[in-house]
CSV table of C-alpha atoms and ligand atoms in Angstrom, one decimal:
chain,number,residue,atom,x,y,z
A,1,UNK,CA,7.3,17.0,-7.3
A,2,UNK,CA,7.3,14.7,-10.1
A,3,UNK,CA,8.5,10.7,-9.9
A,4,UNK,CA,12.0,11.7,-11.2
A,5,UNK,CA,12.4,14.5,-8.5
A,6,UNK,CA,11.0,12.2,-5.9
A,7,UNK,CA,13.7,9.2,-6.6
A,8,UNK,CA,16.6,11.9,-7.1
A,9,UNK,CA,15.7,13.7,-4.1
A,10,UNK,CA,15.5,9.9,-2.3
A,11,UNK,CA,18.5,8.8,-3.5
A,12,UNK,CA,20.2,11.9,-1.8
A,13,UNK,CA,18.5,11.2,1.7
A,14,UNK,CA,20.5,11.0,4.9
A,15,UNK,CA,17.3,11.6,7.0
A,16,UNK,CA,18.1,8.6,9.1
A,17,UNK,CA,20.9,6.7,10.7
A,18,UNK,CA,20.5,3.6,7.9
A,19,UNK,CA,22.5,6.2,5.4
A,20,UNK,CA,25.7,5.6,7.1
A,21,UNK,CA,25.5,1.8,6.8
A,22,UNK,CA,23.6,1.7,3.2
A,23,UNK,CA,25.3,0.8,0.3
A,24,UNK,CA,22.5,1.9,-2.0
A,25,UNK,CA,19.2,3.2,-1.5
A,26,UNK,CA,16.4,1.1,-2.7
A,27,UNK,CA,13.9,3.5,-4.3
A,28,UNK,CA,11.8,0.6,-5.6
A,29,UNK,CA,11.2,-1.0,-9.1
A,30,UNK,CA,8.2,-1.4,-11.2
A,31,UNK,CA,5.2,0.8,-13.5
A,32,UNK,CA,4.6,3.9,-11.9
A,33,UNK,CA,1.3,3.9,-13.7
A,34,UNK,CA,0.7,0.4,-12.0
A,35,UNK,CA,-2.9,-0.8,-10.4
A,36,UNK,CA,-1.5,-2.4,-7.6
A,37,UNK,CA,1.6,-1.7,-5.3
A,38,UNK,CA,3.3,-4.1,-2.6
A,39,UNK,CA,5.0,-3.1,0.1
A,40,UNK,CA,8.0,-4.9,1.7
A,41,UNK,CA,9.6,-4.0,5.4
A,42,UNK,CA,13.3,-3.1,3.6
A,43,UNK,CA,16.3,-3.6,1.5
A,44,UNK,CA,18.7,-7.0,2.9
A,45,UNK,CA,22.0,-7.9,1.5
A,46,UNK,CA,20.8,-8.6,-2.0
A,47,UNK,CA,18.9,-5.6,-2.7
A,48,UNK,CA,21.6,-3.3,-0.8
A,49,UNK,CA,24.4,-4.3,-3.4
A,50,UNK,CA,22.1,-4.5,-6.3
A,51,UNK,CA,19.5,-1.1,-5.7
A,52,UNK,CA,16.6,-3.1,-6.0
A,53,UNK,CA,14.0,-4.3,-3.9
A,54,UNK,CA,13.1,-8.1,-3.5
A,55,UNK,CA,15.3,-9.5,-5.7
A,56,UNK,CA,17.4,-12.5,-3.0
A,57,UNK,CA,16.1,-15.6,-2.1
A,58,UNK,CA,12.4,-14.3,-1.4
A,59,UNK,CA,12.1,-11.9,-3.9
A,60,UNK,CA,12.2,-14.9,-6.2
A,61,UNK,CA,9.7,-16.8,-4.4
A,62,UNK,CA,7.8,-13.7,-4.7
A,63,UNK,CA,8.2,-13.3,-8.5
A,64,UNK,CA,7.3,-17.0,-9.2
A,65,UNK,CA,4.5,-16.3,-7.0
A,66,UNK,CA,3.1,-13.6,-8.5
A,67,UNK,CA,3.6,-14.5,-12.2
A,68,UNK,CA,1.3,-17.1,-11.6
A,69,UNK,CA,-1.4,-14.8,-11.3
A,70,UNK,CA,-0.3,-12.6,-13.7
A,71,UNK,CA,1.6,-9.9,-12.0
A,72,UNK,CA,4.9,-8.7,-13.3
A,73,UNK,CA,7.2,-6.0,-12.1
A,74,UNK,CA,8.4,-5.2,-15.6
A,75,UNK,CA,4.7,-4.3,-16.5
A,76,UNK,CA,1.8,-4.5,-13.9
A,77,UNK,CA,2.8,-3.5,-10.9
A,78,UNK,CA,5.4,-1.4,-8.3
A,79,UNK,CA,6.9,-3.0,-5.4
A,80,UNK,CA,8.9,-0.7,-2.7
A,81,UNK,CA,9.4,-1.1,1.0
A,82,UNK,CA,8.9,1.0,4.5
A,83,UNK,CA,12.3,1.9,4.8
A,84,UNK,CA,14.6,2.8,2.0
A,85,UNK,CA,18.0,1.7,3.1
A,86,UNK,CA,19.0,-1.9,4.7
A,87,UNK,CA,18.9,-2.0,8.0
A,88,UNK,CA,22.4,-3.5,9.2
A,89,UNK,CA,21.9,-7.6,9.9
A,90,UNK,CA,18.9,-7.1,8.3
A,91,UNK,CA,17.6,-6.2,12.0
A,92,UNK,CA,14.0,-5.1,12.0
A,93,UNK,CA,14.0,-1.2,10.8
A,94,UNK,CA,13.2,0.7,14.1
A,95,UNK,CA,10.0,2.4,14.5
A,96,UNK,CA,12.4,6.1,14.4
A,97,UNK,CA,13.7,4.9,10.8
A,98,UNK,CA,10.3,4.3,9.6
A,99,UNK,CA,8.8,7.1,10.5
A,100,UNK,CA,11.6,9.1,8.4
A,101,UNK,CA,11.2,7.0,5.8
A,102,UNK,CA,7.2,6.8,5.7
A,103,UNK,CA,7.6,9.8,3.4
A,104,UNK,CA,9.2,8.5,0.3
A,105,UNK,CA,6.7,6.2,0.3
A,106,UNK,CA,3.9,8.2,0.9
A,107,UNK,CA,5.5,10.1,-2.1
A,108,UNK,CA,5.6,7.0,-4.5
A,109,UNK,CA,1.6,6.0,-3.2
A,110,UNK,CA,0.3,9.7,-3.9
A,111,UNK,CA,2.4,9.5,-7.5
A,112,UNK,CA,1.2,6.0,-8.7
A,113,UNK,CA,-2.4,6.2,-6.6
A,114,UNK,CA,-2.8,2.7,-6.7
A,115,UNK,CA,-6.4,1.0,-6.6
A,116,UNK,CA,-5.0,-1.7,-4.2
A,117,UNK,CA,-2.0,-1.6,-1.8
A,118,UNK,CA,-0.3,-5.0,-0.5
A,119,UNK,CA,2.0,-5.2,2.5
A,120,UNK,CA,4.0,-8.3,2.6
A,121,UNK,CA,4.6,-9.4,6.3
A,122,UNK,CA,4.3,-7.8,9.8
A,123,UNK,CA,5.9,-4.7,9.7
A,124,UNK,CA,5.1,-3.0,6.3
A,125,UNK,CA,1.2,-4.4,7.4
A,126,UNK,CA,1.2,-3.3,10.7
A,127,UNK,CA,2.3,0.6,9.4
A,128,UNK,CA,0.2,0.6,6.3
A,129,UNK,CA,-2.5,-1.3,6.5
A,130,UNK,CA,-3.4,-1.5,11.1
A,131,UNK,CA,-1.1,-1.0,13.9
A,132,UNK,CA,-3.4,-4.0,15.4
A,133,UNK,CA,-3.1,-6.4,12.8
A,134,UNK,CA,-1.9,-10.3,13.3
A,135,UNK,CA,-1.2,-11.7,9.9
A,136,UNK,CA,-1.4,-15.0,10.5
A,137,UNK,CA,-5.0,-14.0,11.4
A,138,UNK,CA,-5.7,-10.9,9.2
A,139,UNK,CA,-3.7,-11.8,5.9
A,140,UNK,CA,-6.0,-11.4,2.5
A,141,UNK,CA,-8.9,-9.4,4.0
A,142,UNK,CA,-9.3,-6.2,2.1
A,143,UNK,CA,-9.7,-2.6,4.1
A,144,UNK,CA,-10.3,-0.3,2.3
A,145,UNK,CA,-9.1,3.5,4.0
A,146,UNK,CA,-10.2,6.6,1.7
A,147,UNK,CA,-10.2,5.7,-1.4
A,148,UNK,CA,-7.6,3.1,-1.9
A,149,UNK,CA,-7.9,-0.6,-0.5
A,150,UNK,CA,-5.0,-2.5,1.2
A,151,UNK,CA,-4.0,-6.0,2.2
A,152,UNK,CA,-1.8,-7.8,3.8
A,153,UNK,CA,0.0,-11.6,3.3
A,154,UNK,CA,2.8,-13.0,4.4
A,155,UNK,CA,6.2,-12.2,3.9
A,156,UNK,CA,7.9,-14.5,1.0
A,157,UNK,CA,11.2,-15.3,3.8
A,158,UNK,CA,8.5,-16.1,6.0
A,159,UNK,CA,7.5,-18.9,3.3
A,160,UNK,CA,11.2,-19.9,3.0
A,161,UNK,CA,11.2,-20.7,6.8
A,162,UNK,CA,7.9,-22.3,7.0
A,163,UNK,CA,6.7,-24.1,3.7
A,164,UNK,CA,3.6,-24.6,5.3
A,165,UNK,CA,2.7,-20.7,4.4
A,166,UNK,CA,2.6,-21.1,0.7
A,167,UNK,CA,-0.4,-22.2,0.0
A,168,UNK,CA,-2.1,-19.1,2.4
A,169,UNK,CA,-0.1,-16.5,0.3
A,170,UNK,CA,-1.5,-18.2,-2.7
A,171,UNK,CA,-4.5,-18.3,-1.8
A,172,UNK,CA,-4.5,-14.4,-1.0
A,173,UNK,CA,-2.5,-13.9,-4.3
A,174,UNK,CA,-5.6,-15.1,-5.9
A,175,UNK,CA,-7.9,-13.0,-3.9
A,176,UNK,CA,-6.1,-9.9,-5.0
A,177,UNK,CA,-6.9,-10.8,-9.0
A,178,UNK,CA,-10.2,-10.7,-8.5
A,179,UNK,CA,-10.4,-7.9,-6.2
A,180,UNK,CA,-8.7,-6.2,-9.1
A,181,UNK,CA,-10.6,-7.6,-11.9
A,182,UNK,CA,-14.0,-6.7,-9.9
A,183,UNK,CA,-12.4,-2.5,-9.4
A,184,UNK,CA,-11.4,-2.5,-12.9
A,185,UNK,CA,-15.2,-3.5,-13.9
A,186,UNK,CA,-16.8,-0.9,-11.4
A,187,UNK,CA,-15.0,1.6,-13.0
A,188,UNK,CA,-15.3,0.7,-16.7
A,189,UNK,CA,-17.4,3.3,-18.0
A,190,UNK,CA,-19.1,0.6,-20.9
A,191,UNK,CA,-22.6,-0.6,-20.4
A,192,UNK,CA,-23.6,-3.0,-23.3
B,201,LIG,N1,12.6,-8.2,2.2
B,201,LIG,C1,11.9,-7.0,2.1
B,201,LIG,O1,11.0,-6.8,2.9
B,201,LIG,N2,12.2,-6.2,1.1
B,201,LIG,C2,13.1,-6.4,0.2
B,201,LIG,O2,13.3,-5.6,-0.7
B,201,LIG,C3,13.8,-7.7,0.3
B,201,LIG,C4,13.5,-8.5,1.3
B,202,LIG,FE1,16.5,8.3,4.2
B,202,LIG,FE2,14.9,6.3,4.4
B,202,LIG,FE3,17.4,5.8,3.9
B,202,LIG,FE4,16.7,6.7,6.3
B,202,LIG,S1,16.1,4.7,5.3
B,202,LIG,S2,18.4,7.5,5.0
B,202,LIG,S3,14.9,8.0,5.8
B,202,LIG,S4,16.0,6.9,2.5
């Protein structure tokens, strides 16, 4: 399936009870064609009413954050989540919904191939990147898992609630530019 197919196909999906509560899915937003790819744990209020991801509160955080290294959504980059649809409260989506769900985005991964994946917070890290992870502990080291490498950092609502976070995430954010600027070099094919 091409990308098209694959967003029309998950706009459609009533695989999991979060269709009956959605009021849009949240396919995700960015360059298909994009180096790096971040993950988020699913739509809240915000992104429900407007169809796209990250885009309340923390999803500003997050674009002021990552413009300062460089990284833009209209242009370098794709940002989607685990789950597809908002989960109602914005409760944690359960392990059932994500497993559904893990398909869309294994569709958008295999689509974009990304040289670096990035989960933001617990639960996109702990299904993408290790099921044993601690972020506070494991945020901006790189794994790299066939082919591809990952990392995780905070959430951006997780910076909202403790300020304190901020300069970690920034810290990773930076770690991430070079990581990318060091792949991009390994793969350049000039040599003088
Ligand atoms: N939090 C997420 O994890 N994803 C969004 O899209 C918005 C908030
Ligand atoms: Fe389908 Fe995912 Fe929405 Fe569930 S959350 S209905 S699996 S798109």
């Amino acid at each position: 399936m091409d990308w098209e197919n694959v967003k029309e196909s998950c706009l459609r999906c009533t695989e999991c009870p979060l269709c009956d509560t959605r009021t849009n899915v949240v396919f995700g937003q960015g360059n298909p064609k994009a180096d790096v790819m971040f993950v988020g744990e699913g739509p809240g209020e915000n992104e429900d009413i407007q169809a796209l991801p990250f885009v309340g509160r923390s999803g500003k955080l997050l674009d002021s954050m990552l413009g300062e290294v460089g990284f833009f959504r209209e242009s370098n980059i794709y940002i989607a989540n685990i789950v597809k649809c908002r989960p109602p409260l914005n409760r944690d989506p359960f392990p059932e919904e994500q497993e559904k769900c893990i398909r869309w985005l294994r569709s958008q991964f295999l689509l974009i191939r990304p040289k670096i994946v990035v989960a933001l917070g617990r639960i996109a890290a702990s299904r993408i990147v290790d099921p044993c992870i601690k972020i506070t502990r494991d945020h901006g080291k790189f794994v790299y898992k066939k082919g591809t490498w990952f990392m995780a950092t905070l959430h951006p609502a997780a910076i909202l609630r403790n300020p304190g976070h901020k300069e970690a995430v920034k810290h990773d954010l930076e770690l991430l530019k070079n990581k990318l600027i060091d792949i991009q070099e390994s793969l350049s094919c000039i040599v003088f």
